[in-house]
Short mmCIF file of C-alpha atoms in Angstrom, two decimals:
data_model
loop_
_atom_site.label_atom_id
_atom_site.label_comp_id
_atom_site.label_asym_id
_atom_site.label_seq_id
_atom_site.Cartn_x
_atom_site.Cartn_y
_atom_site.Cartn_z
CA MET A 15 0.08 -0.01 -0.04
CA ASP A 16 1.10 3.48 -1.07
CA GLU A 17 0.13 5.55 1.97
CA GLU A 18 0.93 8.92 0.13
CA LYS A 19 -1.10 7.96 -3.10
CA ASN A 20 -3.69 5.87 -1.37
CA VAL A 21 -3.35 3.21 -4.04
CA ARG A 22 -3.20 -0.44 -3.71
CA PHE A 23 -3.27 -3.33 -6.11
CA GLU A 24 -5.27 -6.53 -5.87
CA PHE A 25 -6.08 -9.75 -7.88
CA ILE A 26 -9.64 -10.03 -8.78
CA GLU A 27 -11.19 -13.35 -8.45
CA GLY A 28 -12.88 -14.80 -11.47
CA SER A 29 -10.66 -12.65 -13.81
CA PRO A 30 -9.62 -14.30 -17.03
CA ASN A 31 -6.08 -13.07 -16.45
CA LYS A 32 -5.21 -14.29 -13.12
CA ASN A 33 -1.97 -12.31 -13.07
CA LYS A 34 -3.66 -8.88 -13.89
CA ARG A 35 -3.35 -6.55 -11.00
CA VAL A 36 -6.35 -4.11 -10.46
CA PRO A 37 -5.51 -0.64 -8.87
CA ARG A 38 -7.73 0.39 -6.19
CA ILE A 39 -7.78 4.17 -5.13
CA GLN A 40 -9.09 5.30 -1.85
CA SER A 41 -8.41 8.28 0.48
CA ARG A 42 -7.52 8.66 4.19
CA LEU A 43 -11.21 9.95 4.93
CA ARG A 44 -13.10 7.34 2.76
CA ARG A 45 -11.39 4.05 3.46
CA HIS A 46 -14.40 2.75 5.58
CA ILE A 47 -17.04 2.21 2.87
CA VAL A 48 -19.62 -0.62 2.77
CA GLU A 49 -18.37 -3.05 0.19
CA MET A 50 -20.55 -5.49 -1.57
CA PRO A 51 -19.65 -9.16 -1.17
CA HIS A 52 -16.98 -10.06 -3.67
CA GLU A 53 -19.18 -13.23 -4.73
CA ILE A 54 -21.52 -10.79 -6.56
CA ARG A 55 -18.72 -10.11 -9.12
CA ALA A 56 -19.38 -13.60 -10.46
CA ALA A 57 -22.87 -12.53 -11.71
CA SER A 58 -23.18 -11.64 -15.39
CA GLY A 59 -24.89 -8.16 -14.54
CA ILE A 60 -27.61 -6.47 -16.42
CA VAL A 61 -26.42 -3.77 -18.96
CA ILE A 62 -28.74 -0.71 -19.05
CA TRP A 63 -27.56 2.03 -21.35
CA GLY A 64 -24.30 0.74 -21.49
CA ARG A 65 -23.76 0.43 -17.78
CA ARG A 66 -23.41 -3.03 -16.23
CA ILE A 67 -25.20 -3.58 -13.00
CA LYS A 68 -24.25 -6.55 -10.85
CA SER A 69 -24.74 -5.25 -7.43
CA LEU A 70 -27.64 -3.22 -6.02
CA VAL A 71 -27.48 -1.83 -2.31
CA PHE A 72 -31.06 -2.19 -0.73
CA THR A 73 -31.27 1.16 1.19
CA THR A 74 -32.61 4.59 1.37
CA ASP A 75 -29.90 5.74 3.76
CA ILE A 76 -28.03 8.63 1.92
CA ALA A 77 -24.95 8.21 4.05
CA ILE A 78 -24.53 4.50 3.03
CA ILE A 79 -25.41 5.22 -0.55
CA ARG A 80 -22.71 7.88 -0.63
CA ASN A 81 -20.14 5.46 1.12
CA CYS A 82 -20.57 2.12 -0.70
CA ASP A 83 -19.20 0.33 -3.85
CA ALA A 84 -22.47 -0.90 -5.30
CA ASP A 85 -23.30 -0.56 -8.83
CA ALA A 86 -26.71 0.90 -8.26
CA VAL A 87 -29.45 1.60 -5.39
CA LEU A 88 -32.70 -0.27 -4.84
CA ALA A 89 -34.55 2.66 -3.37
CA VAL A 90 -37.64 0.80 -2.08
CA TYR A 91 -39.21 1.39 1.35
CA PRO A 92 -42.28 0.24 3.21
CA PHE A 93 -44.16 3.55 3.05
CA THR A 94 -46.08 5.45 0.42
CA PRO A 95 -43.66 6.56 -2.24
CA GLN A 96 -43.07 10.32 -2.21
CA GLN A 97 -41.44 12.51 -4.77
CA VAL A 98 -39.38 14.34 -2.17
CA ILE A 99 -37.80 11.07 -1.04
CA SER A 100 -36.89 9.70 -4.57
CA ASN A 101 -35.65 13.24 -5.55
CA SER A 102 -33.45 13.42 -2.48
CA ILE A 103 -31.88 10.01 -2.96
CA ILE A 104 -31.34 10.49 -6.77
CA GLN A 105 -29.77 13.78 -6.32
CA ALA A 106 -27.49 12.67 -3.49
CA SER A 107 -26.34 9.33 -5.16
CA TYR A 108 -23.41 9.21 -7.64
CA ILE A 109 -24.67 5.66 -8.75
CA PRO A 110 -27.92 4.92 -10.64
CA VAL A 111 -31.21 4.79 -8.60
CA PHE A 112 -34.00 1.91 -9.17
CA ALA A 113 -36.69 4.03 -7.49
CA GLY A 114 -39.71 2.36 -5.77
CA VAL A 115 -43.11 3.79 -7.14
CA GLY A 116 -45.72 1.61 -5.26
CA GLY A 117 -47.40 -1.60 -5.63
CA GLY A 118 -49.18 -2.42 -2.37
CA THR A 119 -51.13 0.55 -0.74
CA THR A 120 -50.07 2.85 -3.61
CA GLN A 121 -51.61 1.89 -6.87
CA GLY A 122 -53.52 3.58 -9.83
CA ALA A 123 -53.21 7.00 -11.13
CA ARG A 124 -50.94 8.04 -8.20
CA THR A 125 -48.50 5.43 -9.16
CA LEU A 126 -48.31 6.59 -12.65
CA THR A 127 -47.58 10.13 -11.46
CA LEU A 128 -44.81 8.84 -9.09
CA ALA A 129 -43.25 6.72 -12.06
CA GLN A 130 -43.34 9.79 -14.36
CA ASP A 131 -41.72 12.00 -11.77
CA ALA A 132 -39.12 9.50 -10.86
CA GLU A 133 -38.05 9.31 -14.43
CA ALA A 134 -37.97 13.02 -14.75
CA GLN A 135 -35.85 13.23 -11.56
CA GLY A 136 -33.22 10.87 -13.22
CA ALA A 137 -34.01 7.39 -11.96
CA MET A 138 -32.47 4.61 -14.05
CA ALA A 139 -35.51 2.11 -13.40
CA LEU A 140 -38.78 1.96 -11.54
CA VAL A 141 -39.62 -0.81 -9.13
CA VAL A 142 -43.04 -1.90 -8.41
CA ASN A 143 -44.10 -4.51 -5.61
CA GLN A 144 -45.98 -7.60 -6.10
CA PRO A 145 -49.42 -6.55 -5.54
CA MET A 146 -49.34 -4.16 -8.34
CA SER A 147 -51.92 -5.05 -10.82
CA ASN A 148 -51.00 -5.87 -14.53
CA GLY A 149 -53.22 -2.96 -15.73
CA ASP A 150 -51.27 -0.43 -13.65
CA ILE A 151 -47.93 -1.98 -14.89
CA LYS A 152 -49.13 -1.72 -18.65
CA THR A 153 -50.09 2.04 -18.07
CA ILE A 154 -46.75 2.88 -16.52
CA CYS A 155 -44.83 1.09 -19.16
CA ALA A 156 -46.89 3.10 -21.86
CA HIS A 157 -45.85 6.38 -20.39
CA VAL A 158 -42.16 6.13 -19.33
CA ASP A 159 -38.90 5.29 -21.24
CA ILE A 160 -37.01 3.48 -18.55
CA PRO A 161 -37.16 -0.28 -17.38
CA VAL A 162 -39.92 -1.21 -15.12
CA VAL A 163 -38.89 -3.81 -12.50
CA VAL A 164 -41.60 -5.97 -11.08
CA THR A 165 -41.02 -7.77 -7.82
CA VAL A 166 -41.75 -11.47 -7.65
CA LEU A 167 -42.37 -13.04 -4.12
CA HIS A 168 -43.13 -16.76 -5.06
CA ALA A 169 -42.91 -19.29 -7.68
CA THR A 170 -46.71 -19.57 -8.44
CA GLU A 171 -46.86 -15.93 -9.70
CA ASP A 172 -48.03 -15.51 -13.39
CA ILE A 173 -44.82 -14.32 -14.97
CA ASP A 174 -46.34 -14.26 -18.48
CA ALA A 175 -48.99 -11.92 -17.48
CA ARG A 176 -46.28 -9.63 -15.92
CA LEU A 177 -44.23 -9.81 -19.08
CA ALA A 178 -47.14 -9.04 -21.30
CA ALA A 179 -48.01 -6.05 -19.19
CA GLY A 180 -44.54 -4.77 -19.96
CA ALA A 181 -42.32 -5.64 -17.21
CA THR A 182 -38.61 -5.43 -18.28
CA ILE A 183 -36.84 -6.99 -15.23
CA LEU A 184 -38.04 -9.34 -12.44
CA ASN A 185 -36.86 -8.62 -8.84
CA VAL A 186 -37.18 -11.93 -6.99
CA SER A 187 -37.48 -11.66 -3.26
CA ALA A 188 -38.66 -14.90 -1.93
CA ALA A 189 -36.58 -15.04 1.34
CA ALA A 190 -34.89 -18.47 1.73
CA GLU A 191 -36.66 -19.78 -1.35
CA THR A 192 -35.14 -17.27 -3.55
CA PRO A 193 -32.67 -19.58 -5.47
CA GLU A 194 -35.29 -22.06 -6.18
CA VAL A 195 -37.65 -19.41 -7.53
CA VAL A 196 -34.94 -17.94 -9.60
CA ARG A 197 -34.03 -21.38 -10.88
CA ALA A 198 -37.68 -22.03 -11.97
CA ILE A 199 -37.98 -18.70 -13.64
CA ARG A 200 -34.70 -19.04 -15.46
CA GLU A 201 -35.79 -22.56 -16.96
CA ARG A 202 -38.81 -20.96 -18.51
CA TYR A 203 -36.98 -17.77 -19.62
CA PRO A 204 -33.39 -18.10 -20.44
CA ASP A 205 -32.80 -14.69 -21.43
CA LEU A 206 -35.07 -12.68 -18.88
CA PRO A 207 -33.16 -10.26 -16.68
CA ILE A 208 -33.43 -11.17 -13.20
CA ILE A 209 -32.25 -9.34 -9.98
CA ALA A 210 -32.65 -11.36 -6.69
CA THR A 211 -31.86 -11.04 -2.99
CA GLY A 212 -28.75 -12.75 -2.11
CA GLY A 213 -29.09 -13.01 1.68
CA PRO A 214 -26.34 -12.20 4.05
CA LYS A 215 -23.89 -15.09 3.48
CA ALA A 216 -21.55 -15.93 0.59
CA GLU A 217 -23.04 -19.36 0.13
CA SER A 218 -26.66 -18.03 -0.40
CA ILE A 219 -25.30 -15.36 -2.95
CA GLN A 220 -23.46 -18.12 -4.81
CA ARG A 221 -26.48 -20.22 -4.90
CA THR A 222 -28.72 -17.44 -6.15
CA ILE A 223 -26.19 -16.56 -9.05
CA GLU A 224 -25.79 -20.17 -9.95
CA ALA A 225 -29.57 -20.39 -10.10
CA GLY A 226 -29.67 -17.80 -12.82
CA ALA A 227 -29.79 -14.36 -11.27
CA ASN A 228 -28.04 -11.68 -13.24
CA ALA A 229 -27.73 -9.16 -10.40
CA ILE A 230 -27.95 -9.37 -6.56
CA SER A 231 -29.53 -6.98 -4.13
CA TYR A 232 -27.60 -6.71 -0.94
CA THR A 233 -28.97 -5.24 2.42
CA PRO A 234 -26.08 -3.48 4.17
CA PRO A 235 -25.49 -3.36 7.80
CA THR A 236 -27.38 -0.70 9.73
CA THR A 237 -25.77 2.42 10.97
CA LYS A 238 -25.89 1.03 14.46
CA GLU A 239 -23.99 -2.03 13.39
CA LEU A 240 -21.39 -0.05 11.53
CA PHE A 241 -20.87 2.07 14.49
CA THR A 242 -20.46 -0.82 16.87
CA GLY A 243 -16.85 -1.67 15.74
CA MET A 244 -15.93 1.93 15.32
CA MET A 245 -16.90 3.04 18.64
CA ALA A 246 -15.21 0.01 20.35
CA ASP A 247 -11.95 1.03 18.60
CA TYR A 248 -12.54 4.57 19.73
CA ARG A 249 -12.96 3.42 23.33
CA SER A 250 -9.78 1.33 23.35
CA ARG A 251 -7.61 4.33 22.50
#
């Protein structure tokens, strides 16, 4: 490590050229970022407008968004979507944002307005939750020019109807059954773009990628968890 230049070199697992060193640049004040599990690098990724997306950090915490190495943000939260929230995240983020625009409580005309506003704010893609009707998905797709990501919660969902409505990407979130659901979808749709939750462990991420996921969403540690080690170190000084 060159302390003055803040540059170090590392060998990247899975690289075709195992002798190729990749320079990694950091700074004194930004060393402690949230890093995505390196197992995600084995995913194929989804290329949107020339940008390859392999990892998505599942958070709306702007501090984490500004201090992580994810390829994109999955900005979905358990409240009615609000333009001020999506705009704040998109403006603060230096990586693309997949913005949640409803699906459960929020549907109909309000969802269309949220979708159009998120596109205008600069979102790379829109995310709708499982309860969203196919009619609403079709309406959104007819009025925006960015990908619409539809969340899938179980293997019995009618994927054909989702695709017919205009879904561009599927986001599989089936808890422990995610790899199995991804595998079932992949067998039927060899070329369909799939994002999936990878879980907290390397083994579960690998299983999900092997099942056919193109990209992985990763839930980062909470601010409290990140502070735990840091505060313990401060107390020991």
